[in-house]
């Protein structure tokens, strides 16, 4: 490359203007065209030029010189371009000779300048070659030919360059102003009219330029995208490589452990078999030895008998001669007996033990199984069951999740559960099992607010995993039941009570409020959360209607909403507290009407009580424990004896209202056609006369200003105001001293005249 | 009817003023006090007339009762006229404290020599309201009246004789039945002559009996230790009995330990101002 750049420099410096025609594609050719002598041109370049010169001579002389041309081609191919110094040298040496012999006329011409040059040049043969080359080119036509030759020799296709190059040349001469789409070439506008472009579609050049740019940008974008894609793909491949590596490691480990296991099993089996065999051998040898011993013993006995008999026989012969007959006879008979016995004893000559060992069948079944298991997957390990996700349960379902170890292959899971019960441990609760493909399951048809124990096993072809740990999940509670009859409210708040709706305790309750005033009912829902008890005092805006729901919560989640309750924050709303009711009084269904009937007036007073009134025939209302204003009205009969007012919850139930410091009351008595109105507190009353008996009494309890005021509602007449400082919450109280009826009106807004007090 | 301002003092954000004018009804110069609450600077306010008792002038009430704070808060213009013509040089007018000067009894006298000057009823119900309506930012439709003792009597008869004219009425220890008390007998016989049938037109208890029934809420406070109550000059029971019978709404409060003085008035003045404000500002 170094050489090339050097040449390029040379080109830039020395290329005459005319030569720009050949442009870059003819780079190599141009090198060869650069024929002007240069003092400091390196030798290699000279060599190349010599080579070119040779080519040109071949080409210029016509087609007849095939051989040479081929030779040249060969050489060019052989030597490459210009890199090889040594070969180049050789080449240079050969070339002139060939040229001289074949083409004398040229050679003659060339000789002279060559010789001259030789005089003043120092580079010898190389210089000669250069001269030769120089002489070789006479015209531009020759150059063209040379280029063609070069193109052929190198097999280079430079057409595509040319087709662009040539128009550009024209551009410079006379600027085109339109672009022929059909020909894909810029043309001049008049050409459109006369030329072959007559029928063609033309567009302004800058437009064409723009579209060409767009095209280029698009292509660039495509290429960029492709690059990114390829990079991603490469990354992916890299990951795959790593995964393959990992998987290989795992598999290798797996195989290793399995083969080790098999080898161990085999070794163990071998040991066992060898040991068993040894024992059998020992057994046989011992048996044979024993037999051998007994055999020897028998032999000895035989021998002994034989000897004795032989002796006896010998003695007999002697003794027959000597007279010792009787004793010998005795001894003979003795031995005869013994012999007889011995002979009777069956001498066992059967071999008790066979020298052969029994054929031992080698049992490789378990090994085979092990071998078999190498290629199959192992049984999964125990899955890990997750603890319950908070708020994931409903009243009848829980969502159970678990996970497997990443190495395991699992076909399915078996999820089992049963309710957790503290009591009756002996009695097993029914267990339920289901098969699941996923690692989660929504288990339905459960009992609300109940704990269930879940465990899971994984399964594949190889078998069943051990069971997971047991996890306790709990279903969400049942919705609470709002005690609508116990709702108390005022302008600023509501006290709402409910029944849990669940047998087991729940964690907390949530109260949800929606303002029902807007007809779109898209009111924002507010929530009061974390209520531990079954009642809640919720702050509200005055003069609104609210729909209230309650939910019960445990770790499993919230219950569904309770049935709604509607609350209006207009005035104060309460009901009568039947627990405080004197036995002679009857409270209506709506909890707002008090009736003392004519006939049921027993003479005997009921026994004292702390919760309900026993002497004074009274009842209390359940006012919301909120400081502020409370207003209610009582409809009375103007001839009725009644007492209305407020009292503390712990007001003595055996005393009359107003007869102590714990109550403030207005009492009306009607006797001998005279109305008497008393405003009683601690047995005292101001002296007040009222000319028009009220039929409806308004009562205003004002905690802020520590006042309790009474009004004749119909006349807007103020009757009396107590200054009282209730240290705790008071409740409305009512009593009927004579048979009759009081009707309470509450949940009504305060009349304006009341606001002056 | 040129008004001459005698005094003007700022009080609870408003102004307590005293004016003098020449009264046509009474043929003499009359003084009256008027309290203009802060609200009167920006709009018309209800008018509340106070009638003082025997021997009183426009000064008693404004200096002793301490009504200003409540009137300021409720935005009421309170007018306190004198109790009788003065300086008329009628023979015997200054002889006793319960007749003549300081004891006009809010009647229109028919007897000589009183009949040209002692026309307090017309002055209170006609001339003075016109004067006030013309010169002060008051709403003529919202007017109430109250008073003490003889002024209480005056307030009651003005209200009862003019159903609908006054939105409300209240009284401190009013003379409820002058026909039957010594004060009333003396005054009425002097101003109205001996024909007692004429007296009934100025007796609250009698007026109740013929009252047509336009709603009127009457608040009366009475000191239990009032010597004039014990003396039988006030007779509220008669009035209450008549109201009970005629179902005229009255709340009558017998206040334990209080007497007839301005200390008693000062104690309950706030209740009375509120009583009127309730109707005037409704």
PDB file of C-alpha atoms in Angstrom, chain A residues 246-490:
ATOM      1  CA  UNK A 246     -23.383 -23.671  30.473  1.00  0.00           C
ATOM      2  CA  UNK A 247     -25.645 -26.420  29.290  1.00  0.00           C
ATOM      3  CA  UNK A 248     -22.642 -28.452  28.298  1.00  0.00           C
ATOM      4  CA  UNK A 249     -21.244 -27.983  31.805  1.00  0.00           C
ATOM      5  CA  UNK A 250     -24.466 -29.039  33.388  1.00  0.00           C
ATOM      6  CA  UNK A 251     -24.871 -32.033  31.176  1.00  0.00           C
ATOM      7  CA  UNK A 252     -21.259 -33.018  31.704  1.00  0.00           C
ATOM      8  CA  UNK A 253     -21.687 -32.814  35.415  1.00  0.00           C
ATOM      9  CA  UNK A 254     -24.867 -34.777  35.188  1.00  0.00           C
ATOM     10  CA  UNK A 255     -23.216 -37.490  33.141  1.00  0.00           C
ATOM     11  CA  UNK A 256     -20.210 -37.602  35.393  1.00  0.00           C
ATOM     12  CA  UNK A 257     -22.286 -38.045  38.476  1.00  0.00           C
ATOM     13  CA  UNK A 258     -24.370 -40.707  36.821  1.00  0.00           C
ATOM     14  CA  UNK A 259     -21.416 -42.674  35.506  1.00  0.00           C
ATOM     15  CA  UNK A 260     -19.715 -42.427  38.842  1.00  0.00           C
ATOM     16  CA  UNK A 261     -22.830 -43.723  40.432  1.00  0.00           C
ATOM     17  CA  UNK A 262     -22.958 -46.640  38.023  1.00  0.00           C
ATOM     18  CA  UNK A 263     -19.290 -47.426  38.515  1.00  0.00           C
ATOM     19  CA  UNK A 264     -19.716 -47.344  42.229  1.00  0.00           C
ATOM     20  CA  UNK A 265     -22.695 -49.612  41.966  1.00  0.00           C
ATOM     21  CA  UNK A 266     -20.759 -51.997  39.798  1.00  0.00           C
ATOM     22  CA  UNK A 267     -17.788 -51.998  42.155  1.00  0.00           C
ATOM     23  CA  UNK A 268     -20.077 -52.648  45.027  1.00  0.00           C
ATOM     24  CA  UNK A 269     -21.750 -55.492  43.218  1.00  0.00           C
ATOM     25  CA  UNK A 270     -18.405 -56.970  42.331  1.00  0.00           C
ATOM     26  CA  UNK A 271     -17.361 -56.838  45.968  1.00  0.00           C
ATOM     27  CA  UNK A 272     -20.548 -58.463  47.053  1.00  0.00           C
ATOM     28  CA  UNK A 273     -20.299 -61.245  44.501  1.00  0.00           C
ATOM     29  CA  UNK A 274     -16.652 -61.934  45.259  1.00  0.00           C
ATOM     30  CA  UNK A 275     -17.333 -62.075  48.922  1.00  0.00           C
ATOM     31  CA  UNK A 276     -20.254 -64.439  48.430  1.00  0.00           C
ATOM     32  CA  UNK A 277     -18.143 -66.623  46.200  1.00  0.00           C
ATOM     33  CA  UNK A 278     -15.328 -66.719  48.744  1.00  0.00           C
ATOM     34  CA  UNK A 279     -17.680 -67.748  51.441  1.00  0.00           C
ATOM     35  CA  UNK A 280     -19.043 -70.559  49.366  1.00  0.00           C
ATOM     36  CA  UNK A 281     -15.533 -71.744  48.624  1.00  0.00           C
ATOM     37  CA  UNK A 282     -14.655 -71.739  52.273  1.00  0.00           C
ATOM     38  CA  UNK A 283     -17.780 -73.661  53.056  1.00  0.00           C
ATOM     39  CA  UNK A 284     -16.978 -76.314  50.450  1.00  0.00           C
ATOM     40  CA  UNK A 285     -13.369 -76.631  51.551  1.00  0.00           C
ATOM     41  CA  UNK A 286     -14.382 -77.050  55.133  1.00  0.00           C
ATOM     42  CA  UNK A 287     -16.932 -79.707  54.263  1.00  0.00           C
ATOM     43  CA  UNK A 288     -14.369 -81.601  52.217  1.00  0.00           C
ATOM     44  CA  UNK A 289     -11.838 -81.366  54.945  1.00  0.00           C
ATOM     45  CA  UNK A 290     -14.264 -82.745  57.460  1.00  0.00           C
ATOM     46  CA  UNK A 291     -15.043 -85.607  55.122  1.00  0.00           C
ATOM     47  CA  UNK A 292     -11.366 -86.202  54.617  1.00  0.00           C
ATOM     48  CA  UNK A 293     -10.800 -86.319  58.331  1.00  0.00           C
ATOM     49  CA  UNK A 294     -13.579 -88.792  58.942  1.00  0.00           C
ATOM     50  CA  UNK A 295     -12.390 -90.794  56.007  1.00  0.00           C
ATOM     51  CA  UNK A 296      -8.944 -90.960  57.582  1.00  0.00           C
ATOM     52  CA  UNK A 297     -10.406 -92.023  60.876  1.00  0.00           C
ATOM     53  CA  UNK A 298     -12.285 -94.856  59.192  1.00  0.00           C
ATOM     54  CA  UNK A 299      -9.152 -95.859  57.449  1.00  0.00           C
ATOM     55  CA  UNK A 300      -7.298 -96.005  60.722  1.00  0.00           C
ATOM     56  CA  UNK A 301     -10.004 -98.134  62.247  1.00  0.00           C
ATOM     57  CA  UNK A 302      -9.944-100.456  59.279  1.00  0.00           C
ATOM     58  CA  UNK A 303      -6.233-100.752  59.497  1.00  0.00           C
ATOM     59  CA  UNK A 304      -6.344-101.402  63.214  1.00  0.00           C
ATOM     60  CA  UNK A 305      -8.959-104.081  62.798  1.00  0.00           C
ATOM     61  CA  UNK A 306      -7.000-105.648  60.027  1.00  0.00           C
ATOM     62  CA  UNK A 307      -3.857-105.723  62.085  1.00  0.00           C
ATOM     63  CA  UNK A 308      -5.613-107.133  65.089  1.00  0.00           C
ATOM     64  CA  UNK A 309      -7.254-109.791  63.012  1.00  0.00           C
ATOM     65  CA  UNK A 310      -4.000-110.580  61.370  1.00  0.00           C
ATOM     66  CA  UNK A 311      -2.391-110.828  64.783  1.00  0.00           C
ATOM     67  CA  UNK A 312      -5.119-113.037  65.998  1.00  0.00           C
ATOM     68  CA  UNK A 313      -4.821-115.237  62.993  1.00  0.00           C
ATOM     69  CA  UNK A 314      -1.165-115.611  63.607  1.00  0.00           C
ATOM     70  CA  UNK A 315      -1.717-116.269  67.289  1.00  0.00           C
ATOM     71  CA  UNK A 316      -4.369-118.844  66.469  1.00  0.00           C
ATOM     72  CA  UNK A 317      -1.961-120.801  64.500  1.00  0.00           C
ATOM     73  CA  UNK A 318       0.503-120.728  67.393  1.00  0.00           C
ATOM     74  CA  UNK A 319      -2.088-121.175  70.067  1.00  0.00           C
ATOM     75  CA  UNK A 320      -3.612-124.116  68.296  1.00  0.00           C
ATOM     76  CA  UNK A 321      -0.377-125.644  68.890  1.00  0.00           C
ATOM     77  CA  UNK A 322      -0.026-124.364  72.370  1.00  0.00           C
ATOM     78  CA  UNK A 323      -3.030-124.983  74.438  1.00  0.00           C
ATOM     79  CA  UNK A 324      -4.536-121.677  74.919  1.00  0.00           C
ATOM     80  CA  UNK A 325      -7.640-122.343  73.067  1.00  0.00           C
ATOM     81  CA  UNK A 326     -10.427-121.089  75.254  1.00  0.00           C
ATOM     82  CA  UNK A 327      -9.036-117.620  75.803  1.00  0.00           C
ATOM     83  CA  UNK A 328      -8.332-117.150  72.179  1.00  0.00           C
ATOM     84  CA  UNK A 329     -11.756-118.100  71.272  1.00  0.00           C
ATOM     85  CA  UNK A 330     -13.082-115.498  73.547  1.00  0.00           C
ATOM     86  CA  UNK A 331     -10.914-112.851  72.063  1.00  0.00           C
ATOM     87  CA  UNK A 332     -11.745-114.011  68.561  1.00  0.00           C
ATOM     88  CA  UNK A 333     -15.390-113.765  69.201  1.00  0.00           C
ATOM     89  CA  UNK A 334     -14.931-110.261  70.582  1.00  0.00           C
ATOM     90  CA  UNK A 335     -13.163-109.047  67.484  1.00  0.00           C
ATOM     91  CA  UNK A 336     -15.569-110.825  65.273  1.00  0.00           C
ATOM     92  CA  UNK A 337     -18.306-108.789  66.869  1.00  0.00           C
ATOM     93  CA  UNK A 338     -16.423-105.566  66.528  1.00  0.00           C
ATOM     94  CA  UNK A 339     -15.607-106.348  62.929  1.00  0.00           C
ATOM     95  CA  UNK A 340     -19.152-107.189  62.262  1.00  0.00           C
ATOM     96  CA  UNK A 341     -20.230-103.881  63.717  1.00  0.00           C
ATOM     97  CA  UNK A 342     -17.652-101.977  61.761  1.00  0.00           C
ATOM     98  CA  UNK A 343     -18.573-103.620  58.576  1.00  0.00           C
ATOM     99  CA  UNK A 344     -22.150-102.921  59.258  1.00  0.00           C
ATOM    100  CA  UNK A 345     -21.334 -99.272  59.660  1.00  0.00           C
ATOM    101  CA  UNK A 346     -21.639 -97.956  56.178  1.00  0.00           C
ATOM    102  CA  UNK A 347     -18.529 -96.371  55.106  1.00  0.00           C
ATOM    103  CA  UNK A 348     -19.618 -93.142  53.329  1.00  0.00           C
ATOM    104  CA  UNK A 349     -17.627 -92.690  50.258  1.00  0.00           C
ATOM    105  CA  UNK A 350     -19.933 -90.249  48.559  1.00  0.00           C
ATOM    106  CA  UNK A 351     -18.372 -86.848  48.216  1.00  0.00           C
ATOM    107  CA  UNK A 352     -20.488 -84.581  50.297  1.00  0.00           C
ATOM    108  CA  UNK A 353     -19.543 -81.397  48.470  1.00  0.00           C
ATOM    109  CA  UNK A 354     -19.516 -80.809  44.767  1.00  0.00           C
ATOM    110  CA  UNK A 355     -16.438 -79.201  43.415  1.00  0.00           C
ATOM    111  CA  UNK A 356     -18.546 -77.111  41.048  1.00  0.00           C
ATOM    112  CA  UNK A 357     -19.866 -73.760  42.046  1.00  0.00           C
ATOM    113  CA  UNK A 358     -23.395 -72.996  41.255  1.00  0.00           C
ATOM    114  CA  UNK A 359     -23.902 -70.809  38.228  1.00  0.00           C
ATOM    115  CA  UNK A 360     -24.098 -67.261  39.504  1.00  0.00           C
ATOM    116  CA  UNK A 361     -26.450 -65.162  37.474  1.00  0.00           C
ATOM    117  CA  UNK A 362     -25.204 -61.661  37.567  1.00  0.00           C
ATOM    118  CA  UNK A 363     -28.070 -59.265  38.136  1.00  0.00           C
ATOM    119  CA  UNK A 364     -27.407 -56.002  36.325  1.00  0.00           C
ATOM    120  CA  UNK A 365     -30.950 -54.823  36.244  1.00  0.00           C
ATOM    121  CA  UNK A 366     -30.416 -51.959  38.652  1.00  0.00           C
ATOM    122  CA  UNK A 367     -27.282 -50.979  36.830  1.00  0.00           C
ATOM    123  CA  UNK A 368     -29.198 -51.049  33.635  1.00  0.00           C
ATOM    124  CA  UNK A 369     -31.769 -48.843  35.177  1.00  0.00           C
ATOM    125  CA  UNK A 370     -29.080 -46.462  36.217  1.00  0.00           C
ATOM    126  CA  UNK A 371     -27.602 -46.591  32.763  1.00  0.00           C
ATOM    127  CA  UNK A 372     -30.995 -45.935  31.347  1.00  0.00           C
ATOM    128  CA  UNK A 373     -31.516 -42.973  33.562  1.00  0.00           C
ATOM    129  CA  UNK A 374     -28.437 -41.207  32.301  1.00  0.00           C
ATOM    130  CA  UNK A 375     -30.131 -40.127  29.158  1.00  0.00           C
ATOM    131  CA  UNK A 376     -33.474 -39.325  30.788  1.00  0.00           C
ATOM    132  CA  UNK A 377     -34.182 -36.310  32.922  1.00  0.00           C
ATOM    133  CA  UNK A 378     -33.913 -36.555  36.667  1.00  0.00           C
ATOM    134  CA  UNK A 379     -36.985 -36.323  38.838  1.00  0.00           C
ATOM    135  CA  UNK A 380     -37.612 -32.727  39.887  1.00  0.00           C
ATOM    136  CA  UNK A 381     -36.718 -31.389  43.282  1.00  0.00           C
ATOM    137  CA  UNK A 382     -39.335 -30.066  45.603  1.00  0.00           C
ATOM    138  CA  UNK A 383     -40.909 -26.839  44.327  1.00  0.00           C
ATOM    139  CA  UNK A 384     -40.789 -23.733  46.480  1.00  0.00           C
ATOM    140  CA  UNK A 385     -44.212 -22.490  47.402  1.00  0.00           C
ATOM    141  CA  UNK A 386     -44.521 -18.720  47.707  1.00  0.00           C
ATOM    142  CA  UNK A 387     -46.105 -17.020  50.656  1.00  0.00           C
ATOM    143  CA  UNK A 388     -49.445 -15.438  49.926  1.00  0.00           C
ATOM    144  CA  UNK A 389     -49.321 -12.153  48.046  1.00  0.00           C
ATOM    145  CA  UNK A 390     -51.243  -9.596  50.083  1.00  0.00           C
ATOM    146  CA  UNK A 391     -54.605  -8.566  48.685  1.00  0.00           C
ATOM    147  CA  UNK A 392     -54.628 -11.359  46.154  1.00  0.00           C
ATOM    148  CA  UNK A 393     -57.468 -13.353  47.612  1.00  0.00           C
ATOM    149  CA  UNK A 394     -61.194 -13.065  47.284  1.00  0.00           C
ATOM    150  CA  UNK A 395     -63.796 -14.397  49.604  1.00  0.00           C
ATOM    151  CA  UNK A 396     -63.920 -17.702  47.815  1.00  0.00           C
ATOM    152  CA  UNK A 397     -60.572 -17.992  46.105  1.00  0.00           C
ATOM    153  CA  UNK A 398     -56.855 -17.611  46.577  1.00  0.00           C
ATOM    154  CA  UNK A 399     -54.109 -17.423  44.025  1.00  0.00           C
ATOM    155  CA  UNK A 400     -51.336 -19.796  44.948  1.00  0.00           C
ATOM    156  CA  UNK A 401     -47.919 -19.414  43.349  1.00  0.00           C
ATOM    157  CA  UNK A 402     -44.784 -21.482  43.510  1.00  0.00           C
ATOM    158  CA  UNK A 403     -41.544 -21.847  41.647  1.00  0.00           C
ATOM    159  CA  UNK A 404     -39.291 -24.643  40.475  1.00  0.00           C
ATOM    160  CA  UNK A 405     -35.534 -24.924  40.417  1.00  0.00           C
ATOM    161  CA  UNK A 406     -34.316 -23.795  37.064  1.00  0.00           C
ATOM    162  CA  UNK A 407     -32.592 -27.106  36.341  1.00  0.00           C
ATOM    163  CA  UNK A 408     -35.706 -29.097  36.799  1.00  0.00           C
ATOM    164  CA  UNK A 409     -37.958 -30.271  34.054  1.00  0.00           C
ATOM    165  CA  UNK A 410     -41.509 -30.452  35.205  1.00  0.00           C
ATOM    166  CA  UNK A 411     -44.473 -31.778  33.355  1.00  0.00           C
ATOM    167  CA  UNK A 412     -47.084 -30.951  35.910  1.00  0.00           C
ATOM    168  CA  UNK A 413     -47.634 -30.042  39.506  1.00  0.00           C
ATOM    169  CA  UNK A 414     -49.913 -31.434  42.070  1.00  0.00           C
ATOM    170  CA  UNK A 415     -51.364 -28.815  44.343  1.00  0.00           C
ATOM    171  CA  UNK A 416     -52.936 -30.028  47.549  1.00  0.00           C
ATOM    172  CA  UNK A 417     -54.670 -28.094  50.240  1.00  0.00           C
ATOM    173  CA  UNK A 418     -56.797 -28.431  53.273  1.00  0.00           C
ATOM    174  CA  UNK A 419     -58.325 -25.993  55.699  1.00  0.00           C
ATOM    175  CA  UNK A 420     -56.262 -25.188  58.782  1.00  0.00           C
ATOM    176  CA  UNK A 421     -58.145 -25.937  61.956  1.00  0.00           C
ATOM    177  CA  UNK A 422     -56.783 -25.405  65.387  1.00  0.00           C
ATOM    178  CA  UNK A 423     -59.387 -27.511  67.093  1.00  0.00           C
ATOM    179  CA  UNK A 424     -60.142 -31.202  66.623  1.00  0.00           C
ATOM    180  CA  UNK A 425     -56.674 -32.334  65.582  1.00  0.00           C
ATOM    181  CA  UNK A 426     -57.794 -35.924  65.522  1.00  0.00           C
ATOM    182  CA  UNK A 427     -60.338 -35.336  62.859  1.00  0.00           C
ATOM    183  CA  UNK A 428     -58.580 -35.015  59.562  1.00  0.00           C
ATOM    184  CA  UNK A 429     -59.940 -32.398  57.309  1.00  0.00           C
ATOM    185  CA  UNK A 430     -60.587 -33.393  53.775  1.00  0.00           C
ATOM    186  CA  UNK A 431     -57.626 -32.833  51.488  1.00  0.00           C
ATOM    187  CA  UNK A 432     -58.017 -31.678  47.935  1.00  0.00           C
ATOM    188  CA  UNK A 433     -55.514 -32.229  45.155  1.00  0.00           C
ATOM    189  CA  UNK A 434     -55.396 -30.893  41.666  1.00  0.00           C
ATOM    190  CA  UNK A 435     -53.016 -31.184  38.745  1.00  0.00           C
ATOM    191  CA  UNK A 436     -51.738 -28.008  37.185  1.00  0.00           C
ATOM    192  CA  UNK A 437     -49.377 -27.227  34.351  1.00  0.00           C
ATOM    193  CA  UNK A 438     -48.546 -23.682  35.416  1.00  0.00           C
ATOM    194  CA  UNK A 439     -46.706 -22.508  38.475  1.00  0.00           C
ATOM    195  CA  UNK A 440     -49.775 -20.805  39.826  1.00  0.00           C
ATOM    196  CA  UNK A 441     -53.367 -21.652  40.432  1.00  0.00           C
ATOM    197  CA  UNK A 442     -56.468 -19.826  41.456  1.00  0.00           C
ATOM    198  CA  UNK A 443     -58.180 -22.124  43.847  1.00  0.00           C
ATOM    199  CA  UNK A 444     -61.874 -21.388  44.026  1.00  0.00           C
ATOM    200  CA  UNK A 445     -64.918 -22.465  45.985  1.00  0.00           C
ATOM    201  CA  UNK A 446     -63.274 -21.807  49.317  1.00  0.00           C
ATOM    202  CA  UNK A 447     -64.842 -20.587  52.520  1.00  0.00           C
ATOM    203  CA  UNK A 448     -64.339 -16.880  53.290  1.00  0.00           C
ATOM    204  CA  UNK A 449     -61.888 -15.687  55.935  1.00  0.00           C
ATOM    205  CA  UNK A 450     -60.436 -19.157  56.337  1.00  0.00           C
ATOM    206  CA  UNK A 451     -56.865 -20.334  56.422  1.00  0.00           C
ATOM    207  CA  UNK A 452     -55.841 -23.085  54.048  1.00  0.00           C
ATOM    208  CA  UNK A 453     -52.629 -25.028  54.006  1.00  0.00           C
ATOM    209  CA  UNK A 454     -51.165 -25.518  50.534  1.00  0.00           C
ATOM    210  CA  UNK A 455     -48.324 -27.705  49.345  1.00  0.00           C
ATOM    211  CA  UNK A 456     -47.177 -28.704  45.935  1.00  0.00           C
ATOM    212  CA  UNK A 457     -45.198 -31.497  44.299  1.00  0.00           C
ATOM    213  CA  UNK A 458     -43.662 -31.470  40.853  1.00  0.00           C
ATOM    214  CA  UNK A 459     -43.890 -34.365  38.457  1.00  0.00           C
ATOM    215  CA  UNK A 460     -42.131 -35.521  35.312  1.00  0.00           C
ATOM    216  CA  UNK A 461     -41.400 -38.821  33.547  1.00  0.00           C
ATOM    217  CA  UNK A 462     -38.722 -39.678  36.045  1.00  0.00           C
ATOM    218  CA  UNK A 463     -41.084 -39.364  38.928  1.00  0.00           C
ATOM    219  CA  UNK A 464     -42.479 -37.196  41.653  1.00  0.00           C
ATOM    220  CA  UNK A 465     -40.558 -34.582  43.585  1.00  0.00           C
ATOM    221  CA  UNK A 466     -40.705 -34.345  47.335  1.00  0.00           C
ATOM    222  CA  UNK A 467     -43.451 -32.090  48.638  1.00  0.00           C
ATOM    223  CA  UNK A 468     -42.815 -28.387  49.063  1.00  0.00           C
ATOM    224  CA  UNK A 469     -43.065 -26.679  52.406  1.00  0.00           C
ATOM    225  CA  UNK A 470     -46.599 -26.007  53.483  1.00  0.00           C
ATOM    226  CA  UNK A 471     -47.793 -22.453  53.047  1.00  0.00           C
ATOM    227  CA  UNK A 472     -50.838 -21.009  54.679  1.00  0.00           C
ATOM    228  CA  UNK A 473     -53.084 -18.871  52.526  1.00  0.00           C
ATOM    229  CA  UNK A 474     -56.155 -17.141  53.737  1.00  0.00           C
ATOM    230  CA  UNK A 475     -59.287 -16.247  51.848  1.00  0.00           C
ATOM    231  CA  UNK A 476     -60.634 -12.723  52.009  1.00  0.00           C
ATOM    232  CA  UNK A 477     -63.401 -12.107  54.520  1.00  0.00           C
ATOM    233  CA  UNK A 478     -67.092 -11.933  53.859  1.00  0.00           C
ATOM    234  CA  UNK A 479     -68.477  -8.437  53.525  1.00  0.00           C
ATOM    235  CA  UNK A 480     -69.578  -6.833  56.782  1.00  0.00           C
ATOM    236  CA  UNK A 481     -73.205  -5.962  57.423  1.00  0.00           C
ATOM    237  CA  UNK A 482     -73.872  -2.323  58.180  1.00  0.00           C
ATOM    238  CA  UNK A 483     -76.243  -1.805  61.084  1.00  0.00           C
ATOM    239  CA  UNK A 484     -78.336   0.728  59.266  1.00  0.00           C
ATOM    240  CA  UNK A 485     -80.551   1.268  62.278  1.00  0.00           C
ATOM    241  CA  UNK A 486     -77.608   2.365  64.373  1.00  0.00           C
ATOM    242  CA  UNK A 487     -76.207   4.940  61.991  1.00  0.00           C
ATOM    243  CA  UNK A 488     -75.946   8.330  63.657  1.00  0.00           C
ATOM    244  CA  UNK A 489     -74.956  11.445  61.854  1.00  0.00           C
ATOM    245  CA  UNK A 490     -74.725  15.181  62.094  1.00  0.00           C
TER     246      UNK A 490
END
